[in-house]
mmCIF file of C-alpha atoms and ligand atoms in Angstrom:
data_model
loop_
_atom_site.group_PDB
_atom_site.id
_atom_site.type_symbol
_atom_site.label_atom_id
_atom_site.label_comp_id
_atom_site.label_asym_id
_atom_site.label_seq_id
_atom_site.Cartn_x
_atom_site.Cartn_y
_atom_site.Cartn_z
ATOM 1 C CA MET A 939 -55.292 54.585 -50.603
ATOM 2 C CA ALA A 940 -53.824 51.287 -49.486
ATOM 3 C CA GLU A 941 -50.451 52.739 -48.520
ATOM 4 C CA GLN A 942 -50.622 51.658 -44.892
ATOM 5 C CA ASN A 943 -50.946 48.048 -45.898
ATOM 6 C CA TYR A 944 -48.388 48.183 -48.667
ATOM 7 C CA ASN A 945 -46.145 45.176 -49.046
ATOM 8 C CA HIS A 946 -44.601 43.637 -52.110
ATOM 9 C CA TRP A 947 -44.179 39.922 -52.650
ATOM 10 C CA ARG A 948 -40.436 40.478 -53.195
ATOM 11 C CA ASN A 949 -40.159 41.516 -49.569
ATOM 12 C CA LEU A 950 -41.053 37.960 -48.681
ATOM 13 C CA VAL A 951 -38.170 36.654 -50.806
ATOM 14 C CA ASP A 952 -35.229 38.869 -49.810
ATOM 15 C CA ASN A 953 -35.743 40.701 -46.572
ATOM 16 C CA GLU A 954 -32.124 41.383 -45.698
ATOM 17 C CA HIS A 955 -31.749 44.742 -47.387
ATOM 18 C CA LEU A 956 -33.847 47.764 -48.104
ATOM 19 C CA ARG A 957 -35.314 47.497 -51.601
ATOM 20 C CA ALA A 958 -37.445 49.613 -53.874
ATOM 21 C CA GLU A 959 -40.378 47.335 -53.046
ATOM 22 C CA CYS A 960 -40.167 48.355 -49.378
ATOM 23 C CA PHE A 961 -41.428 51.785 -50.454
ATOM 24 C CA ALA A 962 -45.011 52.604 -51.270
ATOM 25 C CA PRO A 963 -45.463 54.532 -54.523
ATOM 26 C CA LYS A 964 -44.152 58.128 -54.116
ATOM 27 C CA GLU A 965 -43.023 57.424 -50.547
ATOM 28 C CA LYS A 966 -39.859 59.187 -49.393
ATOM 29 C CA ARG A 967 -38.040 58.416 -46.176
ATOM 30 C CA VAL A 968 -35.519 60.499 -44.323
ATOM 31 C CA LEU A 969 -32.934 58.118 -42.875
ATOM 32 C CA THR A 970 -29.973 58.808 -40.600
ATOM 33 C CA ILE A 971 -26.741 56.997 -41.402
ATOM 34 C CA LYS A 972 -25.408 55.087 -38.402
ATOM 35 C CA GLU A 973 -22.609 53.237 -40.131
ATOM 36 C CA ILE A 974 -21.243 52.312 -43.575
ATOM 37 C CA LYS A 975 -19.912 48.768 -43.756
ATOM 38 C CA GLN A 976 -18.396 46.690 -46.523
ATOM 39 C CA GLU A 977 -20.455 43.545 -47.009
ATOM 40 C CA LYS A 978 -20.617 40.567 -49.350
ATOM 41 C CA ILE A 979 -23.747 40.895 -51.456
ATOM 42 C CA THR A 980 -25.135 38.111 -53.621
ATOM 43 C CA SER A 981 -26.632 39.452 -56.844
ATOM 44 C CA ALA A 982 -29.584 37.982 -58.743
ATOM 45 C CA ASN A 983 -27.260 35.915 -60.924
ATOM 46 C CA GLY A 984 -25.639 34.356 -57.872
ATOM 47 C CA GLU A 985 -22.354 36.250 -57.953
ATOM 48 C CA THR A 986 -21.037 37.754 -54.744
ATOM 49 C CA GLU A 987 -19.585 41.228 -54.663
ATOM 50 C CA LEU A 988 -18.229 43.474 -51.926
ATOM 51 C CA LYS A 989 -20.439 46.545 -51.606
ATOM 52 C CA PRO A 990 -20.831 49.445 -49.228
ATOM 53 C CA VAL A 991 -23.942 49.026 -47.091
ATOM 54 C CA ALA A 992 -25.566 51.840 -45.125
ATOM 55 C CA HIS A 993 -27.009 51.004 -41.720
ATOM 56 C CA PHE A 994 -29.471 53.470 -40.255
ATOM 57 C CA VAL A 995 -30.408 54.845 -36.856
ATOM 58 C CA GLU A 996 -34.065 54.340 -37.749
ATOM 59 C CA ASN A 997 -35.584 50.885 -37.548
ATOM 60 C CA VAL A 998 -35.233 49.953 -41.239
ATOM 61 C CA LEU A 999 -33.219 47.372 -43.136
ATOM 62 C CA PRO A 1000 -29.692 48.315 -44.238
ATOM 63 C CA MET A 1001 -29.362 49.698 -47.776
ATOM 64 C CA VAL A 1002 -26.797 48.494 -50.310
ATOM 65 C CA LEU A 1003 -25.162 51.564 -51.834
ATOM 66 C CA ASN A 1004 -24.299 51.481 -55.506
ATOM 67 C CA VAL A 1005 -21.896 53.971 -57.098
ATOM 68 C CA THR A 1006 -24.712 56.362 -58.076
ATOM 69 C CA ASN A 1007 -25.955 56.583 -54.491
ATOM 70 C CA CYS A 1008 -22.458 56.879 -52.981
ATOM 71 C CA LYS A 1009 -21.716 59.742 -55.375
ATOM 72 C CA MET A 1010 -24.945 61.453 -54.357
ATOM 73 C CA ILE A 1011 -24.063 61.327 -50.651
ATOM 74 C CA GLU A 1012 -20.590 62.639 -51.485
ATOM 75 C CA LYS A 1013 -22.183 65.443 -53.518
ATOM 76 C CA ILE A 1014 -24.742 66.617 -50.967
ATOM 77 C CA TYR A 1015 -22.360 66.457 -47.991
ATOM 78 C CA GLY A 1016 -19.158 67.418 -49.794
ATOM 79 C CA THR A 1017 -17.108 64.471 -48.583
ATOM 80 C CA GLY A 1018 -16.380 60.936 -49.676
ATOM 81 C CA ASN A 1019 -15.102 60.014 -46.194
ATOM 82 C CA ILE A 1020 -17.620 57.439 -44.990
ATOM 83 C CA TYR A 1021 -16.877 58.258 -41.350
ATOM 84 C CA GLU A 1022 -18.110 61.799 -41.970
ATOM 85 C CA TRP A 1023 -21.352 60.359 -43.329
ATOM 86 C CA ILE A 1024 -22.199 58.981 -39.884
ATOM 87 C CA GLY A 1025 -25.130 60.904 -38.410
ATOM 88 C CA LYS A 1026 -26.015 62.526 -41.744
ATOM 89 C CA LYS A 1027 -29.539 62.282 -43.095
ATOM 90 C CA ILE A 1028 -30.494 61.209 -46.577
ATOM 91 C CA GLN A 1029 -33.857 61.152 -48.290
ATOM 92 C CA VAL A 1030 -34.452 57.814 -50.001
ATOM 93 C CA PHE A 1031 -37.072 57.031 -52.627
ATOM 94 C CA ALA A 1032 -37.845 54.265 -55.096
ATOM 95 C CA THR A 1033 -37.661 54.696 -58.846
ATOM 96 C CA LYS A 1034 -36.698 52.700 -61.927
ATOM 97 C CA THR A 1035 -33.494 52.438 -63.878
ATOM 98 C CA LYS A 1036 -32.579 50.857 -67.175
ATOM 99 C CA VAL A 1037 -30.470 47.705 -66.896
ATOM 100 C CA ALA A 1038 -29.805 45.943 -70.194
ATOM 101 C CA LYS A 1039 -32.904 47.331 -71.942
ATOM 102 C CA GLU A 1040 -35.138 46.499 -69.003
ATOM 103 C CA MET A 1041 -36.558 48.973 -66.486
ATOM 104 C CA VAL A 1042 -35.878 47.655 -62.999
ATOM 105 C CA PRO A 1043 -36.821 49.091 -59.584
ATOM 106 C CA CYS A 1044 -34.025 50.771 -57.633
ATOM 107 C CA LEU A 1045 -33.479 53.050 -54.660
ATOM 108 C CA ARG A 1046 -32.133 56.543 -55.123
ATOM 109 C CA ILE A 1047 -31.111 59.379 -52.847
ATOM 110 C CA GLU A 1048 -32.627 62.826 -53.300
ATOM 111 C CA ASP A 1049 -30.180 65.524 -54.379
ATOM 112 C CA VAL A 1050 -30.809 67.581 -51.257
ATOM 113 C CA ILE A 1051 -29.935 67.623 -47.565
ATOM 114 C CA PRO A 1052 -33.209 66.847 -45.762
ATOM 115 C CA GLN A 1053 -34.328 70.138 -44.211
ATOM 116 C CA SER A 1054 -36.888 68.850 -41.757
ATOM 117 C CA ASN A 1055 -34.338 67.204 -39.531
ATOM 118 C CA GLU A 1056 -31.120 68.530 -38.125
ATOM 119 C CA VAL A 1057 -27.886 66.713 -38.822
ATOM 120 C CA GLN A 1058 -26.807 64.591 -35.892
ATOM 121 C CA TYR A 1059 -23.228 63.997 -34.926
ATOM 122 C CA LEU A 1060 -22.681 60.461 -33.736
ATOM 123 C CA CYS A 1061 -19.775 58.498 -32.273
ATOM 124 C CA SER A 1062 -18.561 55.931 -34.828
ATOM 125 C CA VAL A 1063 -18.112 53.309 -32.102
ATOM 126 C CA CYS A 1064 -21.063 53.525 -29.707
ATOM 127 C CA GLY A 1065 -23.421 55.615 -31.866
ATOM 128 C CA LYS A 1066 -24.023 58.184 -29.112
ATOM 129 C CA PRO A 1067 -24.796 61.748 -30.232
ATOM 130 C CA ILE A 1068 -21.851 64.095 -29.623
ATOM 131 C CA PRO A 1069 -21.452 67.882 -29.788
ATOM 132 C CA LYS A 1070 -20.365 69.282 -33.159
ATOM 133 C CA THR A 1071 -17.111 70.655 -31.684
ATOM 134 C CA THR A 1072 -16.121 67.215 -30.367
ATOM 135 C CA TYR A 1073 -17.069 65.718 -33.726
ATOM 136 C CA ASP A 1074 -14.980 68.223 -35.699
ATOM 137 C CA GLN A 1075 -11.938 67.836 -33.438
ATOM 138 C CA SER A 1076 -12.128 64.063 -33.601
ATOM 139 C CA ILE A 1077 -12.439 64.024 -37.414
ATOM 140 C CA ALA A 1078 -9.465 66.408 -37.662
ATOM 141 C CA LYS A 1079 -7.317 64.266 -35.343
ATOM 142 C CA TYR A 1080 -8.357 60.695 -36.116
ATOM 143 C CA GLY A 1081 -10.466 60.873 -39.292
ATOM 144 C CA LYS A 1082 -13.399 59.342 -37.386
ATOM 145 C CA PRO A 1083 -15.829 60.706 -34.802
ATOM 146 C CA TYR A 1084 -15.312 59.388 -31.263
ATOM 147 C CA CYS A 1085 -17.292 60.479 -28.204
ATOM 148 C CA SER A 1086 -14.574 59.603 -25.730
ATOM 149 C CA LYS A 1087 -11.081 58.239 -25.171
ATOM 150 C CA GLN A 1088 -12.734 54.922 -24.343
ATOM 151 C CA CYS A 1089 -14.358 54.626 -27.772
ATOM 152 C CA LEU A 1090 -11.151 55.733 -29.470
ATOM 153 C CA ASP A 1091 -9.202 53.009 -27.631
ATOM 154 C CA GLU A 1092 -11.897 50.449 -28.384
ATOM 155 C CA ASP A 1093 -11.676 51.190 -32.111
ATOM 156 C CA THR A 1094 -7.887 51.321 -32.310
ATOM 157 C CA LYS A 1095 -7.080 48.264 -30.209
ATOM 158 C CA GLY A 1096 -3.698 47.012 -31.238
ATOM 159 C CA GLU A 1097 -3.137 49.879 -33.668
ATOM 160 C CA GLN A 1098 -0.645 52.660 -33.181
ATOM 161 C CA ILE A 1099 -2.103 56.164 -33.228
ATOM 162 C CA LEU A 1100 0.363 59.002 -33.280
HETATM 163 ZN ZN1 ZN B 1953 -18.611 56.474 -28.290
#
């Protein structure tokens, strides 16, 4: 099979985000969420929209999350809080979906928590792994995981935390 040399011509057009064409047929990748950011995305028809974009710990392009994929992460991890998605693993694969009568390639997230890898708990500021107890306490107190007072202060500069 030619999987090792797989590349799609579309990758040479838009190489800013992870796309279905980045995946070889039947390839699945377990990716660890480092951060979810809101970004301006230009669609094929030239319109710009604000979309959630997942950045990963692994060395791959960030992935634009549509509603279907956001709902899947919320379903498998039981929370819609994007800060609790940090450090969680998702299994991504390419498939096709119907858009206006046409089947187009898309990325989807498997309806399962990847078993092969343990969930990591990461600081939302510096990305350092932190113990689960620290993570849980920080989420309970601040709604975001911080590894230290320093990262908390860094993130809340100028804001009042009570
Ligand atoms: Zn930190």
